Short mmCIF file of C-alpha atoms in Angstrom, two decimals:
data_model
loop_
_atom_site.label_atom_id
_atom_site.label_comp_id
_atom_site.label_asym_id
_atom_site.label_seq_id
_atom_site.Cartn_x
_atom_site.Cartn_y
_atom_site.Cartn_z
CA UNK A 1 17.88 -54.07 24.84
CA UNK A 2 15.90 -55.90 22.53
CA UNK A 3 12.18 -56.22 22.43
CA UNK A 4 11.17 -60.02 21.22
CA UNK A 5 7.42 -60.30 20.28
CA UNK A 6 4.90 -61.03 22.63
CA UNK A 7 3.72 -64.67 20.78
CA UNK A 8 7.36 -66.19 21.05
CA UNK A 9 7.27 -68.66 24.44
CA UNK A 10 10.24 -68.28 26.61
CA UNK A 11 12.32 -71.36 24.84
CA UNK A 12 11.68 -69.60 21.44
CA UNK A 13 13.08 -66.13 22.97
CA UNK A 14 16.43 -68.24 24.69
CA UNK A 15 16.78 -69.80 21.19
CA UNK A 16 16.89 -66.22 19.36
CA UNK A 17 19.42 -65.41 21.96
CA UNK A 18 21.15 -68.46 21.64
CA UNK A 19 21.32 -68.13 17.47
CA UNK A 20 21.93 -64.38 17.70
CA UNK A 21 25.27 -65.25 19.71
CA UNK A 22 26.34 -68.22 17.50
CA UNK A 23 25.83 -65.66 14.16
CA UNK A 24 28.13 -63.35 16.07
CA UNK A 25 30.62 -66.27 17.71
CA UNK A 26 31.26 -67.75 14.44
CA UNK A 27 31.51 -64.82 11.94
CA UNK A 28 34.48 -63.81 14.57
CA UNK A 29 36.30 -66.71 12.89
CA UNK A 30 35.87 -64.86 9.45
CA UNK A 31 37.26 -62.11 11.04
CA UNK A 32 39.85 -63.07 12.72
CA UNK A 33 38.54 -62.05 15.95
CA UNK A 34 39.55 -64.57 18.92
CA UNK A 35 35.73 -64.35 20.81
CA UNK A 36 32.86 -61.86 20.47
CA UNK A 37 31.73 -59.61 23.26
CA UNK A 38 29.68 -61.74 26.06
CA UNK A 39 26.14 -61.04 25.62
CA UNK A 40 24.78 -61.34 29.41
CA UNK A 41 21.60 -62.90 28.10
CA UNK A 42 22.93 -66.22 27.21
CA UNK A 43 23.48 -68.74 29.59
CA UNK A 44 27.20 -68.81 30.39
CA UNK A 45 27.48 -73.17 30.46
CA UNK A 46 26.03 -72.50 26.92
CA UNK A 47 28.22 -69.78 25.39
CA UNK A 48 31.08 -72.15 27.01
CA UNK A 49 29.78 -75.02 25.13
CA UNK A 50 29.39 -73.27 21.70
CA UNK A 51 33.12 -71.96 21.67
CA UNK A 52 34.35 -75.33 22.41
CA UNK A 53 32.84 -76.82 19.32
CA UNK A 54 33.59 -74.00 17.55
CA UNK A 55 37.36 -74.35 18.53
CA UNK A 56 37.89 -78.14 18.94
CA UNK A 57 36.29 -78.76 14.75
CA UNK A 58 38.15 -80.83 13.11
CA UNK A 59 37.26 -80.96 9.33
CA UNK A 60 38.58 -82.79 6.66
CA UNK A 61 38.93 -83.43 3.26
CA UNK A 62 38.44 -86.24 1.23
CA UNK A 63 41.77 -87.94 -0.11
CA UNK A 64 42.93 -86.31 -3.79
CA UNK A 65 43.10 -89.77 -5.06
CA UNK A 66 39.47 -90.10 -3.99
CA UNK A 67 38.61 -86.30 -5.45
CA UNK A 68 40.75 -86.94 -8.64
CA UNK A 69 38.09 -90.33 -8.99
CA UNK A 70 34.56 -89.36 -8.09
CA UNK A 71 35.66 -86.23 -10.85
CA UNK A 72 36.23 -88.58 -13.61
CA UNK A 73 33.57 -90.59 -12.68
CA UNK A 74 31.09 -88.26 -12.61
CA UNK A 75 33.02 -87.25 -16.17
CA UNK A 76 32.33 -89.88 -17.87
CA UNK A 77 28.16 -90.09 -16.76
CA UNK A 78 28.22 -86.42 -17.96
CA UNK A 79 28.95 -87.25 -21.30
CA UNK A 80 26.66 -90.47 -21.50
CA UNK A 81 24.01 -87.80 -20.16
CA UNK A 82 24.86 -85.61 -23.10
CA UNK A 83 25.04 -88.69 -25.37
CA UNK A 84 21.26 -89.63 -24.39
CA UNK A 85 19.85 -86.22 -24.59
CA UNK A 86 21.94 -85.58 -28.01
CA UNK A 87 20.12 -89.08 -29.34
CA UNK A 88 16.94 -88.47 -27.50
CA UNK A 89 16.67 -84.93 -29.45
CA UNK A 90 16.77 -86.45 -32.88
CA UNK A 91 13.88 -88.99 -31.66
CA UNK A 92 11.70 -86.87 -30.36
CA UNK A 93 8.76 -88.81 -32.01
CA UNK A 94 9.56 -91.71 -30.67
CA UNK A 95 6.74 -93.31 -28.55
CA UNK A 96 8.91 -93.95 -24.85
CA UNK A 97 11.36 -91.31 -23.95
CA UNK A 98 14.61 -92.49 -23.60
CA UNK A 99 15.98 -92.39 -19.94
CA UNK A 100 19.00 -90.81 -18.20
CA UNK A 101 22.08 -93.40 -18.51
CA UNK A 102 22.95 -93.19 -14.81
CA UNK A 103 21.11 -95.31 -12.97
CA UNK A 104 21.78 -98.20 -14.85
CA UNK A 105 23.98 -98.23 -11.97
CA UNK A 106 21.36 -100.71 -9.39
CA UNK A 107 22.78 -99.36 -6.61
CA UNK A 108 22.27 -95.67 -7.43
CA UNK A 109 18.73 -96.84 -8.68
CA UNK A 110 17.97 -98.77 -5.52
CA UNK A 111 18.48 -95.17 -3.28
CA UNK A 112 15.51 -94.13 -4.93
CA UNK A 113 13.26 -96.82 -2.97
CA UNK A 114 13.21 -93.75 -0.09
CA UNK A 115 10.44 -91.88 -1.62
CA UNK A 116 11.44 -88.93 -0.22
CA UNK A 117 14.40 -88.70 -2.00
CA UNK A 118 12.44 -89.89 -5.17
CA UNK A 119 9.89 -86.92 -4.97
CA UNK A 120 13.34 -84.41 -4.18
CA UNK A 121 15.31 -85.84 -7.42
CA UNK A 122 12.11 -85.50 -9.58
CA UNK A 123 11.51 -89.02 -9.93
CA UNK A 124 8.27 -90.53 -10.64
CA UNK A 125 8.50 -94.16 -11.10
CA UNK A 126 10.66 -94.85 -8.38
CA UNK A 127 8.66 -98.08 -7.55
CA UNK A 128 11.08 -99.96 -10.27
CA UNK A 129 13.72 -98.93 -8.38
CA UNK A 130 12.07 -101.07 -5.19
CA UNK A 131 12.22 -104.28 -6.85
CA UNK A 132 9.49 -103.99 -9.78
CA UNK A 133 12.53 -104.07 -12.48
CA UNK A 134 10.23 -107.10 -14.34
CA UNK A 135 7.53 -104.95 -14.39
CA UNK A 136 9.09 -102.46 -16.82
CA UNK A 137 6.90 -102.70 -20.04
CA UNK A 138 3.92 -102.17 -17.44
CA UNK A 139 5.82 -98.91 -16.26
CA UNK A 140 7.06 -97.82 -19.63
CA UNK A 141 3.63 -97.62 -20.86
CA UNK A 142 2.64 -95.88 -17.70
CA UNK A 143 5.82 -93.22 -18.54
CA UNK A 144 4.81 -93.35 -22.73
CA UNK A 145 0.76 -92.43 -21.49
CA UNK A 146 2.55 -89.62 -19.28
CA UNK A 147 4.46 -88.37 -21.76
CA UNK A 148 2.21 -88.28 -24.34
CA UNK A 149 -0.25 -86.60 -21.83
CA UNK A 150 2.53 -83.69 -22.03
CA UNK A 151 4.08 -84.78 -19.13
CA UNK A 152 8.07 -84.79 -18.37
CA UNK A 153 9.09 -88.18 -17.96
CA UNK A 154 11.44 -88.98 -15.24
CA UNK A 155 15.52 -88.93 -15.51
CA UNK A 156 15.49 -91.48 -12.83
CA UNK A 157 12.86 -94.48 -14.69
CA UNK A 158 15.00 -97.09 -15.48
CA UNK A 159 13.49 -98.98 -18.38
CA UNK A 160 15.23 -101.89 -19.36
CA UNK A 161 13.32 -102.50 -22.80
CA UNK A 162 14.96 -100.35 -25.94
CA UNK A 163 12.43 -98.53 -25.90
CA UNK A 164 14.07 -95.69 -28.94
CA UNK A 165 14.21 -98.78 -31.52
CA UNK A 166 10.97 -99.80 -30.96
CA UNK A 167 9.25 -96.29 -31.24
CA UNK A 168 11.98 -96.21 -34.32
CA UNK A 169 10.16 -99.38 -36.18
CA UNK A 170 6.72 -98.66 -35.02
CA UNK A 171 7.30 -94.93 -36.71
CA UNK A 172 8.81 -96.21 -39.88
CA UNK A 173 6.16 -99.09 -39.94
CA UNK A 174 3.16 -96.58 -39.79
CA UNK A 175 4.84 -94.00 -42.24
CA UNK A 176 5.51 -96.88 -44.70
CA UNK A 177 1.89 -98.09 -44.62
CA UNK A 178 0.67 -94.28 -45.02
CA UNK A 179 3.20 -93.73 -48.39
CA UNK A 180 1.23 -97.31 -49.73
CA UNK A 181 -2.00 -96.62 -48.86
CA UNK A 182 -1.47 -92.53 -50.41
CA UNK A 183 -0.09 -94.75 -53.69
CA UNK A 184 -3.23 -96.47 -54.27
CA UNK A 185 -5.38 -93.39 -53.11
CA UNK A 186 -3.45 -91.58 -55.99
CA UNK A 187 -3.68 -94.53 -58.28
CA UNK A 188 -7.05 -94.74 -58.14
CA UNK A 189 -8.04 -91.55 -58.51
CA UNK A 190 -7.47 -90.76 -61.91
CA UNK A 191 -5.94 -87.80 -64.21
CA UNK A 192 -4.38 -85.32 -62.17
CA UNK A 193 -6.40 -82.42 -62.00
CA UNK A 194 -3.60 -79.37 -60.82
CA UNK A 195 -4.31 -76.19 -63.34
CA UNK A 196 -0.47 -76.57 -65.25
CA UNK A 197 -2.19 -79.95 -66.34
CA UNK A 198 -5.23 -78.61 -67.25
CA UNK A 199 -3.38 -76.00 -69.12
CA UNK A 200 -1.17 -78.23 -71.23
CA UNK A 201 -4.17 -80.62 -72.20
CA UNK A 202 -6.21 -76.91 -73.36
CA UNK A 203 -3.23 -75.66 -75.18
CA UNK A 204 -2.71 -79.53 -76.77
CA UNK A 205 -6.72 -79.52 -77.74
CA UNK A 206 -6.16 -75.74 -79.24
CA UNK A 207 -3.58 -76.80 -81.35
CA UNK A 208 -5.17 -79.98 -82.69
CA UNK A 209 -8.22 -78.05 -83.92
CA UNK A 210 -5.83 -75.00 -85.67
CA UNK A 211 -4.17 -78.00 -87.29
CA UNK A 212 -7.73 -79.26 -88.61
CA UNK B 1 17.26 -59.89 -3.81
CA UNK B 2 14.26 -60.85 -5.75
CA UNK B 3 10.97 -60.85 -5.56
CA UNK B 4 9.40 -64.01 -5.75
CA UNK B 5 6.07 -65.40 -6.91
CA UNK B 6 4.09 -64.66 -3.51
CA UNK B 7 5.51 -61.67 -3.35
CA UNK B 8 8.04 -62.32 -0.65
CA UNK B 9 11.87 -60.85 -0.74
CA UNK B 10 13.59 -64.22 -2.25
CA UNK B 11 17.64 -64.03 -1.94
CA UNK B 12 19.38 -65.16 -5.06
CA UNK B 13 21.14 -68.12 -5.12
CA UNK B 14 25.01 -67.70 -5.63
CA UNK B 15 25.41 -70.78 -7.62
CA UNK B 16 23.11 -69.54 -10.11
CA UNK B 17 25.08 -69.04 -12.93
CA UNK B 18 26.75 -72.14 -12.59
CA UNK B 19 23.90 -74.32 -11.75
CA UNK B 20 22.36 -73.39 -15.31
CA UNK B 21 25.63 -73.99 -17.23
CA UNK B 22 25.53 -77.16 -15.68
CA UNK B 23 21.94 -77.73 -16.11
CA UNK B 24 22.55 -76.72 -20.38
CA UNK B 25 25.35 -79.13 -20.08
CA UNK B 26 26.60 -81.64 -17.61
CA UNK B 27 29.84 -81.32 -18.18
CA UNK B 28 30.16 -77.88 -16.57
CA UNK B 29 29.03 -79.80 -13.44
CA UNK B 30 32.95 -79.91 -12.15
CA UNK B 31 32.96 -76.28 -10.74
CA UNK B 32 30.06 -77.45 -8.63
CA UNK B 33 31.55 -80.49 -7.60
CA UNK B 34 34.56 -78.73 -6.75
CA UNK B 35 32.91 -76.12 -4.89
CA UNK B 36 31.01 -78.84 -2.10
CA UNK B 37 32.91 -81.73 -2.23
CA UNK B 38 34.60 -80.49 1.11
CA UNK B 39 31.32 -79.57 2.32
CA UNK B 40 29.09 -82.68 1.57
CA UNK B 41 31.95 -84.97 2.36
CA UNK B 42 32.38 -83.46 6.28
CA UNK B 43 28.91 -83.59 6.94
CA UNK B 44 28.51 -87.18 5.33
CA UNK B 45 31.91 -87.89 8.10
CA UNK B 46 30.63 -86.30 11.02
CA UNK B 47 27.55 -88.60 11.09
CA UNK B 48 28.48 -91.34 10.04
CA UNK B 49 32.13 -91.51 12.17
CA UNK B 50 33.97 -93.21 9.28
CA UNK B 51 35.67 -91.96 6.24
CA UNK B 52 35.22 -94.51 3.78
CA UNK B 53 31.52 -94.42 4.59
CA UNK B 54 31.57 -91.05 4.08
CA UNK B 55 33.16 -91.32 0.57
CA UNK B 56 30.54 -93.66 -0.40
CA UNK B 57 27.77 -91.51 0.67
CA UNK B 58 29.80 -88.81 -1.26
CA UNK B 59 30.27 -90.22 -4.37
CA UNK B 60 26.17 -91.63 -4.46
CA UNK B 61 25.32 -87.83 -3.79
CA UNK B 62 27.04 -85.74 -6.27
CA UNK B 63 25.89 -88.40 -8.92
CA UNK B 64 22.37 -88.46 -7.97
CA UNK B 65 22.74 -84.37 -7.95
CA UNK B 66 24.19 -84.47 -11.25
CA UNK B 67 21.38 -86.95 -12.43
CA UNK B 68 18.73 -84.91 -11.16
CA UNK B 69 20.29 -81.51 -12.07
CA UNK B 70 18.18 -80.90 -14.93
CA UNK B 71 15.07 -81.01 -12.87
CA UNK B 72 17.01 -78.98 -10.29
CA UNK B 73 14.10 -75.23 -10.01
CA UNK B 74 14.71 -72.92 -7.61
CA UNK B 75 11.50 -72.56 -6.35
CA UNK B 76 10.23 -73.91 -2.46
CA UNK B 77 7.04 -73.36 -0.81
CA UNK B 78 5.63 -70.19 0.32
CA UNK B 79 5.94 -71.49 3.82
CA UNK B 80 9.20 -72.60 3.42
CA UNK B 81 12.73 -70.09 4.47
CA UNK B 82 13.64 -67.65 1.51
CA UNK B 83 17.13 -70.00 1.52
CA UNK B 84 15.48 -72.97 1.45
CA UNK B 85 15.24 -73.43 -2.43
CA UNK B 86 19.39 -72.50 -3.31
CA UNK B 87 21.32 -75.41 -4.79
CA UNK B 88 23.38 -76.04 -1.76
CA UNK B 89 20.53 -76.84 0.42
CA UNK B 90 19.22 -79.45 -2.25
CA UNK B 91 22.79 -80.98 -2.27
CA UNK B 92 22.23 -81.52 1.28
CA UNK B 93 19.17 -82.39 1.34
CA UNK B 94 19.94 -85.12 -1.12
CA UNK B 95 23.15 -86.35 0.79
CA UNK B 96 20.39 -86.39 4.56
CA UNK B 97 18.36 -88.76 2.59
CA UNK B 98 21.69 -91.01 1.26
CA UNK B 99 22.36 -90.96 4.82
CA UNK B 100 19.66 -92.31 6.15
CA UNK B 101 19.16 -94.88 3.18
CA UNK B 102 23.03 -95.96 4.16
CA UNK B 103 22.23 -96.35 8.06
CA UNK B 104 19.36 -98.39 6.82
CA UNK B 105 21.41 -100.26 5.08
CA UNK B 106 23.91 -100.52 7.98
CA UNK B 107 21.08 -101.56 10.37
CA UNK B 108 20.62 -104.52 7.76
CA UNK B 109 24.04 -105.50 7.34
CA UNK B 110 25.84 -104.36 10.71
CA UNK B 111 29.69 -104.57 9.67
CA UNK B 112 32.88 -103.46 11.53
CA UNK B 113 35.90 -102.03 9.95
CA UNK B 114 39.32 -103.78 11.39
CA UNK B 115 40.56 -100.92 12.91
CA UNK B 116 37.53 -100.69 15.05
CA UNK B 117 38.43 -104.16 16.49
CA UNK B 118 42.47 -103.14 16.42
CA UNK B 119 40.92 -100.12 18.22
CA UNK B 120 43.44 -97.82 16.59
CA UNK B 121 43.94 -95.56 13.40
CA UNK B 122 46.13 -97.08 10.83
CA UNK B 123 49.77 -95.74 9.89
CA UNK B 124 48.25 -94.63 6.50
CA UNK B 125 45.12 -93.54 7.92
CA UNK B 126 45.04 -89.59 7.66
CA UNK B 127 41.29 -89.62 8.02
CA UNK B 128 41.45 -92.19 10.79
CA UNK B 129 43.81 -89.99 12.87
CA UNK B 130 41.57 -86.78 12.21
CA UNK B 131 38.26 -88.96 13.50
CA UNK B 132 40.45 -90.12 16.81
CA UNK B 133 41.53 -86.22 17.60
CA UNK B 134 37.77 -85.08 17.11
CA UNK B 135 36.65 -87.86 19.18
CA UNK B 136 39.21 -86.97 22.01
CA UNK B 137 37.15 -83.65 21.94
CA UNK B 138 34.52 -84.00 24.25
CA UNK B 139 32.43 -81.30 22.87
CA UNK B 140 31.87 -83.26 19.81
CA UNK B 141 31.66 -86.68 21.62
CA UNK B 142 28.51 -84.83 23.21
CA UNK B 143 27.58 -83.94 19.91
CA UNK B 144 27.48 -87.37 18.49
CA UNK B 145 25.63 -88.54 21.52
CA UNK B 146 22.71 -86.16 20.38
CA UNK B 147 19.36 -87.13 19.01
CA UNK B 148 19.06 -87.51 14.79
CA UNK B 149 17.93 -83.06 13.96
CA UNK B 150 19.17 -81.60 16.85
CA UNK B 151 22.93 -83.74 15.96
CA UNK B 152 22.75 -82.61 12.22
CA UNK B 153 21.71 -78.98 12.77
CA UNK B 154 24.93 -78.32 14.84
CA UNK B 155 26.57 -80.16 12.46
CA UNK B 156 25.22 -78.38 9.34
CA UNK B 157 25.70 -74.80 11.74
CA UNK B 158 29.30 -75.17 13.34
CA UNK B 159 30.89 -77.78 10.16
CA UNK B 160 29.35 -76.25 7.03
CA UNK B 161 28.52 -73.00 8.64
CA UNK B 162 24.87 -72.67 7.00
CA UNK B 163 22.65 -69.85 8.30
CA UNK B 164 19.46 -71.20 10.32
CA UNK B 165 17.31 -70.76 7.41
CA UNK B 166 19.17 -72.78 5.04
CA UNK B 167 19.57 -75.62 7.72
CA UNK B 168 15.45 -75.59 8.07
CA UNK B 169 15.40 -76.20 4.18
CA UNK B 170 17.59 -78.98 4.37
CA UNK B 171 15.86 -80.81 7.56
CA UNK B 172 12.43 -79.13 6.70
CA UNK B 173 11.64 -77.13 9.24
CA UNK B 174 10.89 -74.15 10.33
CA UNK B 175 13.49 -71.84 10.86
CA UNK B 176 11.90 -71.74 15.02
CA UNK B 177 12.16 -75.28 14.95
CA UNK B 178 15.59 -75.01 13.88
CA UNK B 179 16.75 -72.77 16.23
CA UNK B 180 14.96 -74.49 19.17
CA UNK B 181 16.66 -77.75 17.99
CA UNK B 182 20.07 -75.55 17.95
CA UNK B 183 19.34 -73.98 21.60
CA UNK B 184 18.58 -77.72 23.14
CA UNK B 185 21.52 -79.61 21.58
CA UNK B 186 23.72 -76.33 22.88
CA UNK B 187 22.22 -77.04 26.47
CA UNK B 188 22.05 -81.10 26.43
CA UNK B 189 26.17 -80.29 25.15
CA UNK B 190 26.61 -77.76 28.32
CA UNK B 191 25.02 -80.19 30.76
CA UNK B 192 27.61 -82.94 29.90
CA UNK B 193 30.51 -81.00 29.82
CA UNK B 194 29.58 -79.66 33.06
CA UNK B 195 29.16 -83.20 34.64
CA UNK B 196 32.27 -84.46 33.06
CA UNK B 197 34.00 -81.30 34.89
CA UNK B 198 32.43 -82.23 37.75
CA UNK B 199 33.00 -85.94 37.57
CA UNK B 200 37.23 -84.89 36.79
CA UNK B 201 36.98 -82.17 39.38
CA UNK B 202 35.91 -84.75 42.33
CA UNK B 203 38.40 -87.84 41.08
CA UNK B 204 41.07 -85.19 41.26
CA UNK B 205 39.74 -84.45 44.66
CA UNK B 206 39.95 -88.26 45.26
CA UNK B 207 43.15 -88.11 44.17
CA UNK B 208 44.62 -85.51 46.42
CA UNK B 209 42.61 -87.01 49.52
CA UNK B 210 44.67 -90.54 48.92
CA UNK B 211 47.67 -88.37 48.18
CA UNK B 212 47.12 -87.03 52.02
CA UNK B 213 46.33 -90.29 53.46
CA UNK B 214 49.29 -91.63 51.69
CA UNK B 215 51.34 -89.22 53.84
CA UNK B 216 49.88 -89.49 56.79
CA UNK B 217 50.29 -92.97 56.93
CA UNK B 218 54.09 -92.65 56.43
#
């Protein structure tokens, strides 16, 4: 006999029943067993009712052709994902992060508008995906402040600037006004002053004067 | 077993290893695939009655799952079921939530498929014929009668045979809810295969009564 706790109500002590026979009625099927020993306990109209479902399931399985498809589909996004992260490593100072190539597809981008399955798939922004696709910039700045606040940016942010080529030029822009402005800093400064030049002009004045 | 963060006994997932050679590269994603295609796919047809549906719903889950694999953790709340953070019960979790977004959609756009209004399967239709023998079942056809949770947790227990724990990660609950759910869809099941009994056991009584009359007036 077994003892259920005190602070389980009577439907929460059936349903422990209830689960403990299914456990037992439908690991018989793993073991070959036709039907597991009655347990008294459990209403009989029930037990009845579980071993029907359990022997009138039908399952099936998806066509090949449709197996053989959805494979190659999903293929083909894995190497655009590896494609993006290969090109998003080597711009890794660029200002936007570059996002996941799959929901470029609308109608895989418009399943995050449930915001429960947003918040499950990691995604932040998922209010683009609602219908605020001509409010990107606004969002990509939102996602280029996260990200530069150390956060991850979201797999699922469709951002329909290019946001890489832009960081690209801004980059290049800024590190080709820092090499002009270290040219006239340099230029303006003078001799050099690093010891092997100091050295030289010594050695140059030393030999003048043992010439004279 | 492990140990997890709050110090409870945290099974390991069985997918482990090939949820993070999948994660390090997407296109080790197939064995995954593979492995619940079957799974996702019956679940996806037994609530939504139709196959091609199903395939939809299919296809917009595993690519979602492999979008948002990379983010995939295993970690769940401390009040949540020790199963409840695997990578099976996030596939499913995912493909509850295409659901619903494609009954939504449904409730929009309410659409028909020809056979419906032909009111059989098609020659072709493998699918179609499997979804006509189920429905002849009557268990089942109770089954589908039954109230959003209480339908999918039978579904989730008897089609993809998930343990009560996992099933209360995927429809987050608790695994009491779960079971309660489980015990009242097994009863509300009972009750109308009893009544149908009832209901055949009195026409056949109808039945024999004209049968008698029948004679008696000869």
């Amino acid at each position: 006999m077994i003892v259920y706790p005190a602070s389980l109500d009577a439907i929460e002590v059936d349903a422990l029943q209830t689960d403990r026979y299914l456990d037992a009625l439908l690991s018989a099927v793993d073991r070959r067993a036709y039907d597991v020993p009655a347990d008294p306990a459990v209403d009989p109209t029930l037990r009845l009712a579980a071993r029907r479902l359990r022997d009138e399931l039908v399952r099936t399985h998806p066509s090949f052709r449709f197996e053989e498809r959805l494979a190659r589909r999903l293929a083909d996004a894995a190497a655009r994902m590896r494609l993006a992260a290969a090109t998003g490593g080597e711009a890794e100072a660029a200002i936007v992060p570059f996002p996941t190539p799959l929901l470029a597809d609308p109608s895989l981008a418009a399943e995050l508008a449930n915001p429960e399955l947003a918040l499950l798939l990691g995604a932040r922004y998922a209010a683009v995906a609602s219908g605020d696709v001509a409010r990107g910039p606004s969002l990509a700045a939102t996602a280029a402040a996260s990200a530069l606040a150390g956060g991850t940016p979201s797999p699922f942010r469709p951002v329909v600037a290019r946001p890489l080529l832009v960081g690209g030029a801004l980059t290049s822009a800024a590190l080709s006004l820092v090499g002009a402005a270290f040219v006239a800093w340099r230029l303006t400064r003078g001799a050099p002053t690093d010891p092997m030049a100091a050295t030289t002009a010594v050695d140059a004045a030393l030999g003048q004067r043992r010439l004279a | 077993m492990t140990i997890g963060s709050a110090g409870r006994v945290v099974p390991l997932d069985p997918d482990r290893s090939l949820v993070r050679a999948a994660q390090a590269d997407p296109a080790h994603f197939d064995p995954l695939y593979r492995k619940y295609l079957a799974q996702v796919y019956n679940f996806a047809h037994h609530e939504l009655g139709d196959h091609h549906e199903a395939e939809d719903v299919t296809e917009r889950t595993f690519m979602l799952a492999l979008g948002a694999l990379p983010r995939f953790r295993e970690s769940a709340p401390d009040d949540a079921p020790p199963e409840a953070s695997t990578f099976r019960v996030w596939l499913f979790r995912i493909a509850r939530n295409v659901i619903a977004n494609h009954r939504r959609a449904l409730r929009r756009r309410p659409t028909a498929p020809l056979q419906t209004a032909a009111g059989v399967a098609g020659p072709e239709d493998v699918e179609g014929r499997a979804v006509a023998r189920a429905d002849a079942s009557a268990a089942w056809a109770a089954v589908r009668r039954l109230p959003g949770d209480r339908r999918r947790a039978v579904v989730l227990r008897f089609v993809d045979e998930m343990s009560t724990a996992e099933i209360a990660g995927v429809l987050e609950r608790s695994e009491g809810a779960v079971r309660v759910l489980l015990h009242r869809a097994l009863r509300s099941v009972a009750r109308e295969l009893s009544a149908a009994e009832a209901d055949d056991g009195s026409r056949a009584g109808d039945v024999r009564r004209d049968a008698g009359r029948h004679r008696d007036s000869r």
